[in-house]
Amino acid sequence: MSHHCHDEHDHSGHDHSHGAHDHSDDLTPAIQSLLYEQVDFGAVNTLNEAEPRSGASILQKTYAQRLDPEPELQSDADEQLLMFVPFTGQVRLHSILLRTSDSASAPKTLKLYLNRDDLDFGTASDLQPTQQLDLAQTNDLQEHPVKRALFNTTRSLTLFFEDNFGDGDEDVTRVSYVAFKGEYMRLNREPVNFLYEAAANPSDHKVKGTTGLGMGSGVGGRDGL
């Protein structure tokens, strides 16, 4: 991304009159597809973080702050980190952006779990992940695509940083930036359900109560039939 920007500024001639326009075109797609405003920051929960709320803090970094060293998430008792990230609606996840380091404290294996708010280190270790990512040991920003078909109905994501490049010799895992790319799905289901129930309430329940269908007879039973 940044190379593209530099290239455009190097062509001094053509781009002089609308260099700023070209630069914004470069950044806009990256920012537009970021699921930043859709993260429920207040409900983020990170297990084994050395400093409380540091997991939420690195998620709250904007795209412009992606290379800032602070705040940083560090593991506490050992090298593992488990981060629960809920979204404010349903998203189609495309990729995960990360920045770590080229040191032994860089996480090595990242396991992703879809729509699970009940995981701890024991269950995450035993459970088959929705997808596993092999991370790079680098200072550069990493973007890891996910298998989109598996993440089309993402309401929350649990990130399990299972180990680091210290291979047992480094107890502290460090992550300085995490972000998500994808599409935000406005939940049309809510108004549809509301309209259906509003229309169904007055008469449909009585009709269904006489059909012998499971749901209809259940409603009929509650009405005292």
Short mmCIF file of C-alpha atoms in Angstrom, two decimals:
data_model
loop_
_atom_site.label_atom_id
_atom_site.label_comp_id
_atom_site.label_asym_id
_atom_site.label_seq_id
_atom_site.Cartn_x
_atom_site.Cartn_y
_atom_site.Cartn_z
CA MET A 1 0.00 0.00 0.00
CA SER A 2 2.63 2.53 0.99
CA HIS A 3 4.81 1.67 -2.01
CA HIS A 4 1.92 2.63 -4.23
CA CYS A 5 1.72 6.03 -2.57
CA HIS A 6 5.46 6.61 -2.96
CA ASP A 7 5.33 5.65 -6.62
CA GLU A 8 2.64 8.21 -7.30
CA HIS A 9 4.60 11.00 -5.64
CA ASP A 10 7.74 10.06 -7.57
CA HIS A 11 6.06 10.77 -10.90
CA SER A 12 6.44 14.52 -10.67
CA GLY A 13 4.72 15.89 -13.74
CA HIS A 14 1.46 14.17 -14.45
CA ASP A 15 0.34 13.77 -10.88
CA HIS A 16 1.16 17.25 -9.66
CA SER A 17 -2.30 18.65 -10.25
CA HIS A 18 -4.18 15.81 -8.60
CA GLY A 19 -1.60 14.03 -6.45
CA ALA A 20 -3.80 14.40 -3.37
CA HIS A 21 -6.69 12.81 -5.21
CA ASP A 22 -4.55 9.82 -6.17
CA HIS A 23 -3.36 9.42 -2.59
CA SER A 24 -6.89 9.34 -1.22
CA ASP A 25 -7.90 6.80 -3.85
CA ASP A 26 -5.10 4.62 -2.54
CA LEU A 27 -6.23 4.71 1.07
CA THR A 28 -9.99 4.85 0.68
CA PRO A 29 -10.57 1.19 -0.33
CA ALA A 30 -8.50 0.00 2.63
CA ILE A 31 -10.39 2.18 5.08
CA GLN A 32 -13.82 1.53 3.58
CA SER A 33 -13.51 -2.23 3.96
CA LEU A 34 -12.19 -2.03 7.53
CA LEU A 35 -14.70 -3.26 10.09
CA TYR A 36 -13.58 -0.65 12.63
CA GLU A 37 -16.88 0.94 13.62
CA GLN A 38 -18.54 -2.48 13.74
CA VAL A 39 -16.33 -3.79 16.58
CA ASP A 40 -18.04 -3.68 19.98
CA PHE A 41 -14.92 -2.43 21.78
CA GLY A 42 -16.55 -2.34 25.22
CA ALA A 43 -17.35 -6.07 25.07
CA VAL A 44 -13.90 -7.20 23.87
CA ASN A 45 -12.34 -9.61 26.34
CA THR A 46 -8.71 -10.80 26.27
CA LEU A 47 -7.45 -13.60 28.51
CA ASN A 48 -3.85 -13.53 29.83
CA GLU A 49 -3.23 -9.89 28.90
CA ALA A 50 -0.52 -8.32 31.07
CA GLU A 51 -2.28 -4.95 31.18
CA PRO A 52 -6.09 -4.81 31.53
CA ARG A 53 -7.94 -3.71 28.38
CA SER A 54 -4.75 -3.67 26.27
CA GLY A 55 -6.40 -6.13 23.87
CA ALA A 56 -9.26 -3.71 23.31
CA SER A 57 -6.76 -0.85 23.01
CA ILE A 58 -4.89 -2.32 20.05
CA LEU A 59 -8.22 -2.96 18.29
CA GLN A 60 -9.12 0.70 18.80
CA LYS A 61 -6.08 1.89 16.88
CA THR A 62 -7.18 3.45 13.61
CA TYR A 63 -5.70 2.44 10.27
CA ALA A 64 -3.54 5.59 10.41
CA GLN A 65 -2.12 4.38 13.75
CA ARG A 66 -1.35 0.85 12.54
CA LEU A 67 2.45 1.32 12.77
CA ASP A 68 2.40 3.01 16.19
CA PRO A 69 4.28 0.87 18.75
CA GLU A 70 1.91 1.81 21.60
CA PRO A 71 -0.44 0.67 22.93
CA GLU A 72 0.72 -2.94 22.72
CA LEU A 73 -0.87 -6.19 23.85
CA GLN A 74 1.48 -8.43 25.86
CA SER A 75 0.78 -11.85 27.31
CA ASP A 76 1.22 -12.33 31.04
CA ALA A 77 1.72 -15.80 32.56
CA ASP A 78 2.82 -17.55 29.36
CA GLU A 79 2.93 -17.00 25.61
CA GLN A 80 -0.77 -17.63 24.89
CA LEU A 81 -3.46 -15.00 24.30
CA LEU A 82 -7.20 -15.51 23.78
CA MET A 83 -9.12 -12.52 22.44
CA PHE A 84 -12.92 -12.43 22.10
CA VAL A 85 -14.11 -9.81 19.59
CA PRO A 86 -17.87 -9.23 19.20
CA PHE A 87 -19.31 -7.15 16.36
CA THR A 88 -22.29 -4.82 16.54
CA GLY A 89 -24.02 -6.77 13.78
CA GLN A 90 -23.34 -9.58 11.34
CA VAL A 91 -20.27 -9.26 9.10
CA ARG A 92 -18.76 -11.15 6.21
CA LEU A 93 -15.12 -11.44 7.16
CA HIS A 94 -12.56 -11.21 4.34
CA SER A 95 -9.20 -10.89 6.08
CA ILE A 96 -7.37 -10.06 9.30
CA LEU A 97 -4.71 -7.36 9.55
CA LEU A 98 -1.94 -7.76 12.13
CA ARG A 99 1.25 -6.08 13.14
CA THR A 100 3.64 -7.90 15.45
CA SER A 101 7.46 -7.84 15.20
CA ASP A 102 10.51 -9.68 13.89
CA SER A 103 11.40 -10.84 17.43
CA ALA A 104 10.81 -14.13 19.26
CA SER A 105 7.76 -12.55 20.92
CA ALA A 106 5.87 -12.44 17.62
CA PRO A 107 2.90 -14.84 17.60
CA LYS A 108 3.31 -17.81 15.30
CA THR A 109 -0.03 -19.65 15.15
CA LEU A 110 -3.41 -17.93 15.18
CA LYS A 111 -6.56 -20.04 15.48
CA LEU A 112 -9.92 -18.49 14.68
CA TYR A 113 -13.26 -19.55 16.17
CA LEU A 114 -16.53 -18.28 14.77
CA ASN A 115 -19.39 -17.14 17.04
CA ARG A 116 -18.08 -18.70 20.26
CA ASP A 117 -18.32 -16.60 23.42
CA ASP A 118 -17.62 -19.48 25.81
CA LEU A 119 -13.98 -20.37 25.14
CA ASP A 120 -11.09 -20.52 27.57
CA PHE A 121 -7.57 -21.80 26.91
CA GLY A 122 -8.55 -25.40 27.63
CA THR A 123 -11.53 -25.51 25.29
CA ALA A 124 -9.72 -23.53 22.57
CA SER A 125 -6.84 -26.02 22.67
CA ASP A 126 -9.20 -28.99 22.33
CA LEU A 127 -11.63 -27.51 19.80
CA GLN A 128 -11.13 -27.66 16.04
CA PRO A 129 -10.72 -24.03 14.88
CA THR A 130 -12.83 -22.56 12.10
CA GLN A 131 -9.52 -21.69 10.44
CA GLN A 132 -5.84 -21.66 11.41
CA LEU A 133 -3.42 -18.99 10.19
CA ASP A 134 0.37 -19.26 10.15
CA LEU A 135 1.72 -15.79 10.92
CA ALA A 136 4.93 -14.14 9.75
CA GLN A 137 7.79 -12.97 11.97
CA THR A 138 7.99 -9.42 10.65
CA ASN A 139 7.63 -5.74 11.53
CA ASP A 140 5.51 -5.22 8.43
CA LEU A 141 1.74 -5.08 8.43
CA GLN A 142 0.40 -8.55 7.63
CA GLU A 143 -2.91 -9.24 5.92
CA HIS A 144 -4.20 -12.80 6.15
CA PRO A 145 -7.23 -13.70 4.02
CA VAL A 146 -9.76 -16.07 5.55
CA LYS A 147 -11.91 -18.69 3.81
CA ARG A 148 -14.84 -16.37 3.15
CA ALA A 149 -17.45 -19.12 2.89
CA LEU A 150 -16.74 -20.03 6.52
CA PHE A 151 -17.08 -16.46 7.83
CA ASN A 152 -20.18 -15.16 6.04
CA THR A 153 -22.22 -14.99 9.27
CA THR A 154 -19.67 -13.60 11.71
CA ARG A 155 -21.21 -12.07 14.83
CA SER A 156 -18.12 -12.60 16.97
CA LEU A 157 -14.61 -13.89 16.47
CA THR A 158 -12.29 -15.49 19.00
CA LEU A 159 -8.57 -15.21 18.23
CA PHE A 160 -6.32 -17.76 19.91
CA PHE A 161 -2.63 -16.85 19.67
CA GLU A 162 -1.40 -20.29 20.57
CA ASP A 163 2.40 -19.87 20.49
CA ASN A 164 5.19 -17.56 19.40
CA PHE A 165 8.48 -17.74 17.52
CA GLY A 166 10.36 -18.29 20.78
CA ASP A 167 9.38 -21.98 20.56
CA GLY A 168 9.04 -22.26 24.33
CA ASP A 169 11.91 -19.94 25.27
CA GLU A 170 9.88 -16.70 25.14
CA ASP A 171 6.99 -16.35 27.61
CA VAL A 172 5.76 -12.98 26.35
CA THR A 173 3.78 -12.68 23.12
CA ARG A 174 3.39 -9.15 21.75
CA VAL A 175 0.83 -7.80 19.27
CA SER A 176 0.57 -4.11 18.40
CA TYR A 177 -2.28 -3.96 15.86
CA VAL A 178 -5.30 -6.07 14.92
CA ALA A 179 -8.03 -5.11 12.45
CA PHE A 180 -10.59 -6.81 10.26
CA LYS A 181 -11.66 -6.34 6.65
CA GLY A 182 -15.03 -7.37 5.35
CA GLU A 183 -18.60 -6.30 4.76
CA TYR A 184 -21.09 -5.22 7.40
CA MET A 185 -24.49 -6.90 7.00
CA ARG A 186 -27.36 -4.83 8.28
CA LEU A 187 -29.69 -7.28 9.99
CA ASN A 188 -32.84 -6.99 7.90
CA ARG A 189 -34.19 -9.95 9.79
CA GLU A 190 -35.25 -7.81 12.74
CA PRO A 191 -37.81 -5.63 10.93
CA VAL A 192 -38.99 -8.66 8.91
CA ASN A 193 -39.62 -10.65 12.09
CA PHE A 194 -41.33 -7.70 13.69
CA LEU A 195 -43.69 -7.19 10.76
CA TYR A 196 -44.45 -10.89 10.54
CA GLU A 197 -45.29 -11.16 14.22
CA ALA A 198 -47.37 -8.01 14.16
CA ALA A 199 -49.38 -9.36 11.24
CA ALA A 200 -49.59 -12.83 12.71
CA ASN A 201 -50.71 -11.94 16.22
CA PRO A 202 -54.43 -11.17 15.84
CA SER A 203 -55.81 -14.05 13.77
CA ASP A 204 -53.09 -16.37 12.49
CA HIS A 205 -52.41 -17.96 15.87
CA LYS A 206 -56.03 -19.12 16.16
CA VAL A 207 -56.02 -20.56 12.66
CA LYS A 208 -52.70 -22.32 13.22
CA GLY A 209 -53.96 -23.62 16.57
CA THR A 210 -56.48 -25.79 14.73
CA THR A 211 -54.06 -27.25 12.18
CA GLY A 212 -52.19 -29.57 14.52
CA LEU A 213 -48.77 -28.25 13.37
CA GLY A 214 -46.10 -28.19 16.06
CA MET A 215 -45.74 -24.45 16.36
CA GLY A 216 -49.39 -23.64 15.85
CA SER A 217 -50.64 -26.19 18.35
CA GLY A 218 -48.04 -24.96 20.84
CA VAL A 219 -49.39 -21.45 20.57
CA GLY A 220 -52.92 -22.79 20.79
CA GLY A 221 -52.01 -24.68 23.94
CA ARG A 222 -50.75 -21.56 25.60
CA ASP A 223 -53.97 -19.83 24.70
CA GLY A 224 -55.86 -22.45 26.66
CA LEU A 225 -57.21 -24.55 23.72
#
